Amino acid sequence: MKKRSLVLAATAGIWAATALADDAADWRALYEEVQAGRIQPLETILDTLTDDWLGEVIKVEAEREDGRWVYEIELLGPRGQVVEFEIDAASGEILEMEGRDIRGMRRP
């Protein structure tokens, strides 16, 4: 549990730095969507992802694609593989996965 909290804290810092580097209007729009409950907070998405998949979070981005918010999250797997997950921010559904040895990262 402590390890997860540290990962979440580190990830939140990465995400915040990325958001601040992006257009301020996009950051505010994302924040407002989370506050209004229209999209899920990053912490919820990460909890669900790491419950089902092995690996450490190494990169997080939030983007608007085709009118919806999408989280792009990269995990570093136990064998050094990197897998990117594209997740619908509203539903939490995994839209796409890219990388090698993806099955090796699935929790039993």
mmCIF file of N, CA and C in Angstrom:
data_model
loop_
_atom_site.group_PDB
_atom_site.id
_atom_site.type_symbol
_atom_site.label_atom_id
_atom_site.label_comp_id
_atom_site.label_asym_id
_atom_site.label_seq_id
_atom_site.Cartn_x
_atom_site.Cartn_y
_atom_site.Cartn_z
ATOM 1 N N MET A 1 0.822 -1.187 0.000
ATOM 2 C CA MET A 1 0.000 0.000 0.000
ATOM 3 C C MET A 1 0.869 1.256 0.000
ATOM 4 N N LYS A 2 1.944 1.236 0.816
ATOM 5 C CA LYS A 2 2.825 2.392 0.875
ATOM 6 C C LYS A 2 3.493 2.606 -0.477
ATOM 7 N N LYS A 3 3.897 1.507 -1.128
ATOM 8 C CA LYS A 3 4.533 1.610 -2.436
ATOM 9 C C LYS A 3 3.574 2.245 -3.434
ATOM 10 N N ARG A 4 2.307 1.839 -3.411
ATOM 11 C CA ARG A 4 1.313 2.400 -4.335
ATOM 12 C C ARG A 4 1.156 3.896 -4.083
ATOM 13 N N SER A 5 1.145 4.311 -2.818
ATOM 14 C CA SER A 5 1.007 5.729 -2.500
ATOM 15 C C SER A 5 2.178 6.523 -3.049
ATOM 16 N N LEU A 6 3.377 5.952 -2.935
ATOM 17 C CA LEU A 6 4.552 6.627 -3.471
ATOM 18 C C LEU A 6 4.482 6.717 -4.986
ATOM 19 N N VAL A 7 4.047 5.641 -5.627
ATOM 20 C CA VAL A 7 3.912 5.650 -7.083
ATOM 21 C C VAL A 7 2.880 6.691 -7.494
ATOM 22 N N LEU A 8 1.754 6.730 -6.792
ATOM 23 C CA LEU A 8 0.716 7.707 -7.120
ATOM 24 C C LEU A 8 1.211 9.127 -6.902
ATOM 25 N N ALA A 9 1.946 9.347 -5.829
ATOM 26 C CA ALA A 9 2.469 10.683 -5.569
ATOM 27 C C ALA A 9 3.460 11.090 -6.653
ATOM 28 N N ALA A 10 4.342 10.177 -7.033
ATOM 29 C CA ALA A 10 5.305 10.471 -8.090
ATOM 30 C C ALA A 10 4.595 10.709 -9.411
ATOM 31 N N THR A 11 3.608 9.891 -9.687
ATOM 32 C CA THR A 11 2.860 10.030 -10.931
ATOM 33 C C THR A 11 2.092 11.340 -10.960
ATOM 34 N N ALA A 12 1.492 11.697 -9.842
ATOM 35 C CA ALA A 12 0.756 12.959 -9.791
ATOM 36 C C ALA A 12 1.693 14.124 -10.078
ATOM 37 N N GLY A 13 2.917 14.038 -9.578
ATOM 38 C CA GLY A 13 3.899 15.081 -9.854
ATOM 39 C C GLY A 13 4.261 15.145 -11.323
ATOM 40 N N ILE A 14 4.442 13.983 -11.941
ATOM 41 C CA ILE A 14 4.735 13.931 -13.375
ATOM 42 C C ILE A 14 3.570 14.510 -14.156
ATOM 43 N N TRP A 15 2.362 14.089 -13.790
ATOM 44 C CA TRP A 15 1.167 14.551 -14.495
ATOM 45 C C TRP A 15 1.005 16.056 -14.351
ATOM 46 N N ALA A 16 1.225 16.574 -13.160
ATOM 47 C CA ALA A 16 1.084 18.006 -12.925
ATOM 48 C C ALA A 16 2.097 18.790 -13.748
ATOM 49 N N ALA A 17 3.329 18.301 -13.816
ATOM 50 C CA ALA A 17 4.348 18.979 -14.612
ATOM 51 C C ALA A 17 3.976 18.978 -16.086
ATOM 52 N N THR A 18 3.458 17.854 -16.561
ATOM 53 C CA THR A 18 3.025 17.770 -17.954
ATOM 54 C C THR A 18 1.883 18.738 -18.209
ATOM 55 N N ALA A 19 0.917 18.769 -17.310
ATOM 56 C CA ALA A 19 -0.241 19.643 -17.482
ATOM 57 C C ALA A 19 0.173 21.107 -17.495
ATOM 58 N N LEU A 20 1.096 21.483 -16.622
ATOM 59 C CA LEU A 20 1.523 22.869 -16.567
ATOM 60 C C LEU A 20 2.287 23.267 -17.815
ATOM 61 N N ALA A 21 2.987 22.315 -18.416
ATOM 62 C CA ALA A 21 3.733 22.609 -19.630
ATOM 63 C C ALA A 21 2.789 22.791 -20.817
ATOM 64 N N ASP A 22 1.636 22.189 -20.757
ATOM 65 C CA ASP A 22 0.653 22.300 -21.831
ATOM 66 C C ASP A 22 -0.115 23.606 -21.700
ATOM 67 N N ASP A 23 -0.981 23.838 -22.644
ATOM 68 C CA ASP A 23 -1.818 25.027 -22.659
ATOM 69 C C ASP A 23 -2.645 25.127 -21.382
ATOM 70 N N ALA A 24 -2.617 26.282 -20.744
ATOM 71 C CA ALA A 24 -3.327 26.477 -19.473
ATOM 72 C C ALA A 24 -4.829 26.267 -19.624
ATOM 73 N N ALA A 25 -5.378 26.614 -20.759
ATOM 74 C CA ALA A 25 -6.820 26.434 -20.981
ATOM 75 C C ALA A 25 -7.185 24.954 -20.967
ATOM 76 N N ASP A 26 -6.355 24.109 -21.565
ATOM 77 C CA ASP A 26 -6.605 22.668 -21.548
ATOM 78 C C ASP A 26 -6.534 22.124 -20.128
ATOM 79 N N TRP A 27 -5.559 22.597 -19.358
ATOM 80 C CA TRP A 27 -5.415 22.131 -17.984
ATOM 81 C C TRP A 27 -6.655 22.485 -17.178
ATOM 82 N N ARG A 28 -7.126 23.725 -17.339
ATOM 83 C CA ARG A 28 -8.332 24.149 -16.608
ATOM 84 C C ARG A 28 -9.547 23.337 -17.037
ATOM 85 N N ALA A 29 -9.647 23.079 -18.337
ATOM 86 C CA ALA A 29 -10.779 22.290 -18.842
ATOM 87 C C ALA A 29 -10.761 20.884 -18.245
ATOM 88 N N LEU A 30 -9.589 20.272 -18.188
ATOM 89 C CA LEU A 30 -9.458 18.939 -17.601
ATOM 90 C C LEU A 30 -9.858 18.968 -16.124
ATOM 91 N N TYR A 31 -9.349 19.926 -15.399
ATOM 92 C CA TYR A 31 -9.671 20.070 -13.979
ATOM 93 C C TYR A 31 -11.181 20.222 -13.776
ATOM 94 N N GLU A 32 -11.806 21.065 -14.576
ATOM 95 C CA GLU A 32 -13.250 21.289 -14.458
ATOM 96 C C GLU A 32 -14.044 20.024 -14.773
ATOM 97 N N GLU A 33 -13.589 19.247 -15.746
ATOM 98 C CA GLU A 33 -14.271 17.990 -16.084
ATOM 99 C C GLU A 33 -14.208 17.006 -14.914
ATOM 100 N N VAL A 34 -13.044 16.922 -14.275
ATOM 101 C CA VAL A 34 -12.897 16.032 -13.113
ATOM 102 C C VAL A 34 -13.781 16.523 -11.969
ATOM 103 N N GLN A 35 -13.736 17.816 -11.683
ATOM 104 C CA GLN A 35 -14.525 18.376 -10.582
ATOM 105 C C GLN A 35 -16.022 18.192 -10.799
ATOM 106 N N ALA A 36 -16.461 18.261 -12.055
ATOM 107 C CA ALA A 36 -17.885 18.101 -12.371
ATOM 108 C C ALA A 36 -18.306 16.635 -12.411
ATOM 109 N N GLY A 37 -17.330 15.728 -12.319
ATOM 110 C CA GLY A 37 -17.639 14.303 -12.326
ATOM 111 C C GLY A 37 -17.868 13.720 -13.711
ATOM 112 N N ARG A 38 -17.516 14.485 -14.742
ATOM 113 C CA ARG A 38 -17.703 13.983 -16.107
ATOM 114 C C ARG A 38 -16.581 13.052 -16.545
ATOM 115 N N ILE A 39 -15.423 13.196 -15.933
ATOM 116 C CA ILE A 39 -14.330 12.251 -16.182
ATOM 117 C C ILE A 39 -13.759 11.806 -14.845
ATOM 118 N N GLN A 40 -13.088 10.672 -14.866
ATOM 119 C CA GLN A 40 -12.536 10.105 -13.638
ATOM 120 C C GLN A 40 -11.195 10.754 -13.309
ATOM 121 N N PRO A 41 -10.924 10.937 -12.029
ATOM 122 C CA PRO A 41 -9.615 11.461 -11.640
ATOM 123 C C PRO A 41 -8.512 10.462 -11.988
ATOM 124 N N LEU A 42 -7.331 10.989 -12.193
ATOM 125 C CA LEU A 42 -6.185 10.155 -12.541
ATOM 126 C C LEU A 42 -5.960 9.055 -11.506
ATOM 127 N N GLU A 43 -6.095 9.358 -10.245
ATOM 128 C CA GLU A 43 -5.866 8.366 -9.187
ATOM 129 C C GLU A 43 -6.770 7.144 -9.356
ATOM 130 N N THR A 44 -8.025 7.366 -9.704
ATOM 131 C CA THR A 44 -8.970 6.264 -9.915
ATOM 132 C C THR A 44 -8.542 5.409 -11.097
ATOM 133 N N ILE A 45 -8.156 6.062 -12.180
ATOM 134 C CA ILE A 45 -7.707 5.351 -13.383
ATOM 135 C C ILE A 45 -6.467 4.520 -13.063
ATOM 136 N N LEU A 46 -5.512 5.101 -12.346
ATOM 137 C CA LEU A 46 -4.276 4.385 -12.013
ATOM 138 C C LEU A 46 -4.538 3.210 -11.080
ATOM 139 N N ASP A 47 -5.424 3.381 -10.111
ATOM 140 C CA ASP A 47 -5.764 2.274 -9.207
ATOM 141 C C ASP A 47 -6.319 1.092 -9.995
ATOM 142 N N THR A 48 -7.242 1.365 -10.900
ATOM 143 C CA THR A 48 -7.846 0.305 -11.707
ATOM 144 C C THR A 48 -6.807 -0.352 -12.601
ATOM 145 N N LEU A 49 -5.980 0.452 -13.241
ATOM 146 C CA LEU A 49 -4.967 -0.077 -14.153
ATOM 147 C C LEU A 49 -3.974 -0.972 -13.418
ATOM 148 N N THR A 50 -3.477 -0.510 -12.282
ATOM 149 C CA THR A 50 -2.468 -1.292 -11.564
ATOM 150 C C THR A 50 -3.064 -2.469 -10.797
ATOM 151 N N ASP A 51 -4.378 -2.495 -10.624
ATOM 152 C CA ASP A 51 -5.026 -3.688 -10.064
ATOM 153 C C ASP A 51 -5.010 -4.835 -11.071
ATOM 154 N N ASP A 52 -5.055 -4.500 -12.357
ATOM 155 C CA ASP A 52 -5.147 -5.507 -13.418
ATOM 156 C C ASP A 52 -3.834 -5.778 -14.146
ATOM 157 N N TRP A 53 -2.886 -4.842 -14.056
ATOM 158 C CA TRP A 53 -1.657 -4.946 -14.837
ATOM 159 C C TRP A 53 -0.441 -4.737 -13.945
ATOM 160 N N LEU A 54 0.620 -5.498 -14.190
ATOM 161 C CA LEU A 54 1.886 -5.349 -13.480
ATOM 162 C C LEU A 54 2.672 -4.197 -14.087
ATOM 163 N N GLY A 55 3.476 -3.540 -13.286
ATOM 164 C CA GLY A 55 4.367 -2.524 -13.820
ATOM 165 C C GLY A 55 4.340 -1.240 -13.012
ATOM 166 N N GLU A 56 5.337 -0.428 -13.287
ATOM 167 C CA GLU A 56 5.477 0.876 -12.644
ATOM 168 C C GLU A 56 5.087 1.954 -13.652
ATOM 169 N N VAL A 57 4.361 2.937 -13.199
ATOM 170 C CA VAL A 57 3.965 4.048 -14.060
ATOM 171 C C VAL A 57 5.202 4.890 -14.360
ATOM 172 N N ILE A 58 5.461 5.110 -15.649
ATOM 173 C CA ILE A 58 6.618 5.926 -16.020
ATOM 174 C C ILE A 58 6.232 7.191 -16.785
ATOM 175 N N LYS A 59 4.997 7.244 -17.295
ATOM 176 C CA LYS A 59 4.582 8.439 -18.029
ATOM 177 C C LYS A 59 3.060 8.521 -18.045
ATOM 178 N N VAL A 60 2.554 9.748 -17.894
ATOM 179 C CA VAL A 60 1.112 9.987 -17.948
ATOM 180 C C VAL A 60 0.862 11.254 -18.759
ATOM 181 N N GLU A 61 -0.087 11.173 -19.664
ATOM 182 C CA GLU A 61 -0.532 12.342 -20.414
ATOM 183 C C GLU A 61 -2.055 12.337 -20.447
ATOM 184 N N ALA A 62 -2.638 13.512 -20.544
ATOM 185 C CA ALA A 62 -4.084 13.641 -20.739
ATOM 186 C C ALA A 62 -4.285 14.509 -21.969
ATOM 187 N N GLU A 63 -5.083 14.013 -22.903
ATOM 188 C CA GLU A 63 -5.306 14.725 -24.159
ATOM 189 C C GLU A 63 -6.771 14.640 -24.554
ATOM 190 N N ARG A 64 -7.202 15.621 -25.322
ATOM 191 C CA ARG A 64 -8.536 15.556 -25.930
ATOM 192 C C ARG A 64 -8.367 14.945 -27.310
ATOM 193 N N GLU A 65 -9.083 13.854 -27.544
ATOM 194 C CA GLU A 65 -9.062 13.180 -28.837
ATOM 195 C C GLU A 65 -10.494 12.962 -29.285
ATOM 196 N N ASP A 66 -10.812 13.450 -30.460
ATOM 197 C CA ASP A 66 -12.161 13.289 -31.018
ATOM 198 C C ASP A 66 -13.243 13.742 -30.034
ATOM 199 N N GLY A 67 -12.985 14.846 -29.345
ATOM 200 C CA GLY A 67 -13.980 15.414 -28.446
ATOM 201 C C GLY A 67 -14.067 14.789 -27.068
ATOM 202 N N ARG A 68 -13.193 13.853 -26.757
ATOM 203 C CA ARG A 68 -13.235 13.242 -25.423
ATOM 204 C C ARG A 68 -11.836 13.258 -24.811
ATOM 205 N N TRP A 69 -11.804 13.222 -23.478
ATOM 206 C CA TRP A 69 -10.537 13.182 -22.758
ATOM 207 C C TRP A 69 -10.031 11.748 -22.705
ATOM 208 N N VAL A 70 -8.730 11.611 -22.956
ATOM 209 C CA VAL A 70 -8.077 10.302 -22.946
ATOM 210 C C VAL A 70 -6.812 10.414 -22.103
ATOM 211 N N TYR A 71 -6.630 9.446 -21.196
ATOM 212 C CA TYR A 71 -5.369 9.332 -20.467
ATOM 213 C C TYR A 71 -4.473 8.365 -21.235
ATOM 214 N N GLU A 72 -3.227 8.765 -21.458
ATOM 215 C CA GLU A 72 -2.227 7.871 -22.035
ATOM 216 C C GLU A 72 -1.221 7.576 -20.932
ATOM 217 N N ILE A 73 -1.130 6.308 -20.569
ATOM 218 C CA ILE A 73 -0.304 5.906 -19.431
ATOM 219 C C ILE A 73 0.666 4.828 -19.884
ATOM 220 N N GLU A 74 1.946 5.029 -19.592
ATOM 221 C CA GLU A 74 2.961 4.026 -19.901
ATOM 222 C C GLU A 74 3.372 3.323 -18.618
ATOM 223 N N LEU A 75 3.425 1.994 -18.699
ATOM 224 C CA LEU A 75 3.908 1.170 -17.589
ATOM 225 C C LEU A 75 5.192 0.473 -18.011
ATOM 226 N N LEU A 76 6.131 0.385 -17.089
ATOM 227 C CA LEU A 76 7.349 -0.394 -17.272
ATOM 228 C C LEU A 76 7.120 -1.740 -16.612
ATOM 229 N N GLY A 77 7.123 -2.797 -17.421
ATOM 230 C CA GLY A 77 6.804 -4.131 -16.937
ATOM 231 C C GLY A 77 7.958 -4.822 -16.240
ATOM 232 N N PRO A 78 7.688 -5.992 -15.657
ATOM 233 C CA PRO A 78 8.677 -6.719 -14.869
ATOM 234 C C PRO A 78 9.864 -7.225 -15.681
ATOM 235 N N ARG A 79 9.714 -7.346 -16.993
ATOM 236 C CA ARG A 79 10.822 -7.791 -17.846
ATOM 237 C C ARG A 79 11.407 -6.649 -18.666
ATOM 238 N N GLY A 80 11.132 -5.428 -18.231
ATOM 239 C CA GLY A 80 11.678 -4.259 -18.909
ATOM 240 C C GLY A 80 10.858 -3.782 -20.100
ATOM 241 N N GLN A 81 9.722 -4.424 -20.340
ATOM 242 C CA GLN A 81 8.887 -3.998 -21.454
ATOM 243 C C GLN A 81 8.123 -2.725 -21.088
ATOM 244 N N VAL A 82 7.872 -1.901 -22.097
ATOM 245 C CA VAL A 82 7.085 -0.689 -21.904
ATOM 246 C C VAL A 82 5.792 -0.852 -22.691
ATOM 247 N N VAL A 83 4.677 -0.637 -22.008
ATOM 248 C CA VAL A 83 3.367 -0.748 -22.648
ATOM 249 C C VAL A 83 2.611 0.553 -22.405
ATOM 250 N N GLU A 84 2.036 1.091 -23.479
ATOM 251 C CA GLU A 84 1.218 2.297 -23.379
ATOM 252 C C GLU A 84 -0.254 1.914 -23.425
ATOM 253 N N PHE A 85 -0.991 2.421 -22.462
ATOM 254 C CA PHE A 85 -2.432 2.209 -22.384
ATOM 255 C C PHE A 85 -3.118 3.526 -22.715
ATOM 256 N N GLU A 86 -4.075 3.482 -23.613
ATOM 257 C CA GLU A 86 -4.910 4.642 -23.908
ATOM 258 C C GLU A 86 -6.270 4.361 -23.275
ATOM 259 N N ILE A 87 -6.679 5.229 -22.346
ATOM 260 C CA ILE A 87 -7.863 4.969 -21.527
ATOM 261 C C ILE A 87 -8.846 6.127 -21.633
ATOM 262 N N ASP A 88 -10.105 5.801 -21.894
ATOM 263 C CA ASP A 88 -11.161 6.807 -21.925
ATOM 264 C C ASP A 88 -11.316 7.372 -20.516
ATOM 265 N N ALA A 89 -11.152 8.675 -20.376
ATOM 266 C CA ALA A 89 -11.170 9.300 -19.051
ATOM 267 C C ALA A 89 -12.554 9.284 -18.405
ATOM 268 N N ALA A 90 -13.596 9.210 -19.202
ATOM 269 C CA ALA A 90 -14.951 9.197 -18.642
ATOM 270 C C ALA A 90 -15.340 7.809 -18.145
ATOM 271 N N SER A 91 -15.131 6.800 -18.977
ATOM 272 C CA SER A 91 -15.587 5.445 -18.642
ATOM 273 C C SER A 91 -14.521 4.595 -17.955
ATOM 274 N N GLY A 92 -13.252 4.938 -18.146
ATOM 275 C CA GLY A 92 -12.167 4.114 -17.630
ATOM 276 C C GLY A 92 -11.837 2.939 -18.534
ATOM 277 N N GLU A 93 -12.510 2.843 -19.678
ATOM 278 C CA GLU A 93 -12.295 1.738 -20.619
ATOM 279 C C GLU A 93 -10.935 1.873 -21.307
ATOM 280 N N ILE A 94 -10.218 0.752 -21.391
ATOM 281 C CA ILE A 94 -8.971 0.735 -22.148
ATOM 282 C C ILE A 94 -9.336 0.720 -23.626
ATOM 283 N N LEU A 95 -8.905 1.751 -24.332
ATOM 284 C CA LEU A 95 -9.219 1.884 -25.749
ATOM 285 C C LEU A 95 -8.181 1.197 -26.624
ATOM 286 N N GLU A 96 -6.928 1.242 -26.161
ATOM 287 C CA GLU A 96 -5.840 0.696 -26.967
ATOM 288 C C GLU A 96 -4.653 0.380 -26.068
ATOM 289 N N MET A 97 -3.894 -0.643 -26.460
ATOM 290 C CA MET A 97 -2.649 -0.990 -25.772
ATOM 291 C C MET A 97 -1.583 -1.189 -26.837
ATOM 292 N N GLU A 98 -0.404 -0.639 -26.595
ATOM 293 C CA GLU A 98 0.709 -0.812 -27.517
ATOM 294 C C GLU A 98 1.946 -1.190 -26.721
ATOM 295 N N GLY A 99 2.728 -2.093 -27.263
ATOM 296 C CA GLY A 99 3.969 -2.489 -26.618
ATOM 297 C C GLY A 99 4.263 -3.943 -26.904
ATOM 298 N N ARG A 100 5.315 -4.440 -26.288
ATOM 299 C CA ARG A 100 5.681 -5.837 -26.489
ATOM 300 C C ARG A 100 5.440 -6.628 -25.209
ATOM 301 N N ASP A 101 5.146 -7.885 -25.384
ATOM 302 C CA ASP A 101 4.898 -8.795 -24.260
ATOM 303 C C ASP A 101 3.814 -8.253 -23.315
ATOM 304 N N ILE A 102 2.741 -7.775 -23.914
ATOM 305 C CA ILE A 102 1.642 -7.209 -23.120
ATOM 306 C C ILE A 102 1.035 -8.266 -22.203
ATOM 307 N N ARG A 103 0.874 -9.467 -22.711
ATOM 308 C CA ARG A 103 0.274 -10.534 -21.889
ATOM 309 C C ARG A 103 1.089 -10.814 -20.634
ATOM 310 N N GLY A 104 2.398 -10.618 -20.715
ATOM 311 C CA GLY A 104 3.269 -10.847 -19.569
ATOM 312 C C GLY A 104 3.066 -9.848 -18.444
ATOM 313 N N MET A 105 2.302 -8.802 -18.706
ATOM 314 C CA MET A 105 2.047 -7.785 -17.687
ATOM 315 C C MET A 105 0.678 -7.943 -17.032
ATOM 316 N N ARG A 106 -0.132 -8.835 -17.557
ATOM 317 C CA ARG A 106 -1.483 -9.050 -17.004
ATOM 318 C C ARG A 106 -1.362 -9.750 -15.654
ATOM 319 N N ARG A 107 -2.032 -9.214 -14.648
ATOM 320 C CA ARG A 107 -2.021 -9.876 -13.333
ATOM 321 C C ARG A 107 -2.829 -11.162 -13.422
ATOM 322 N N PRO A 108 -2.355 -12.213 -12.726
ATOM 323 C CA PRO A 108 -3.087 -13.495 -12.751
ATOM 324 C C PRO A 108 -4.421 -13.395 -12.030
#
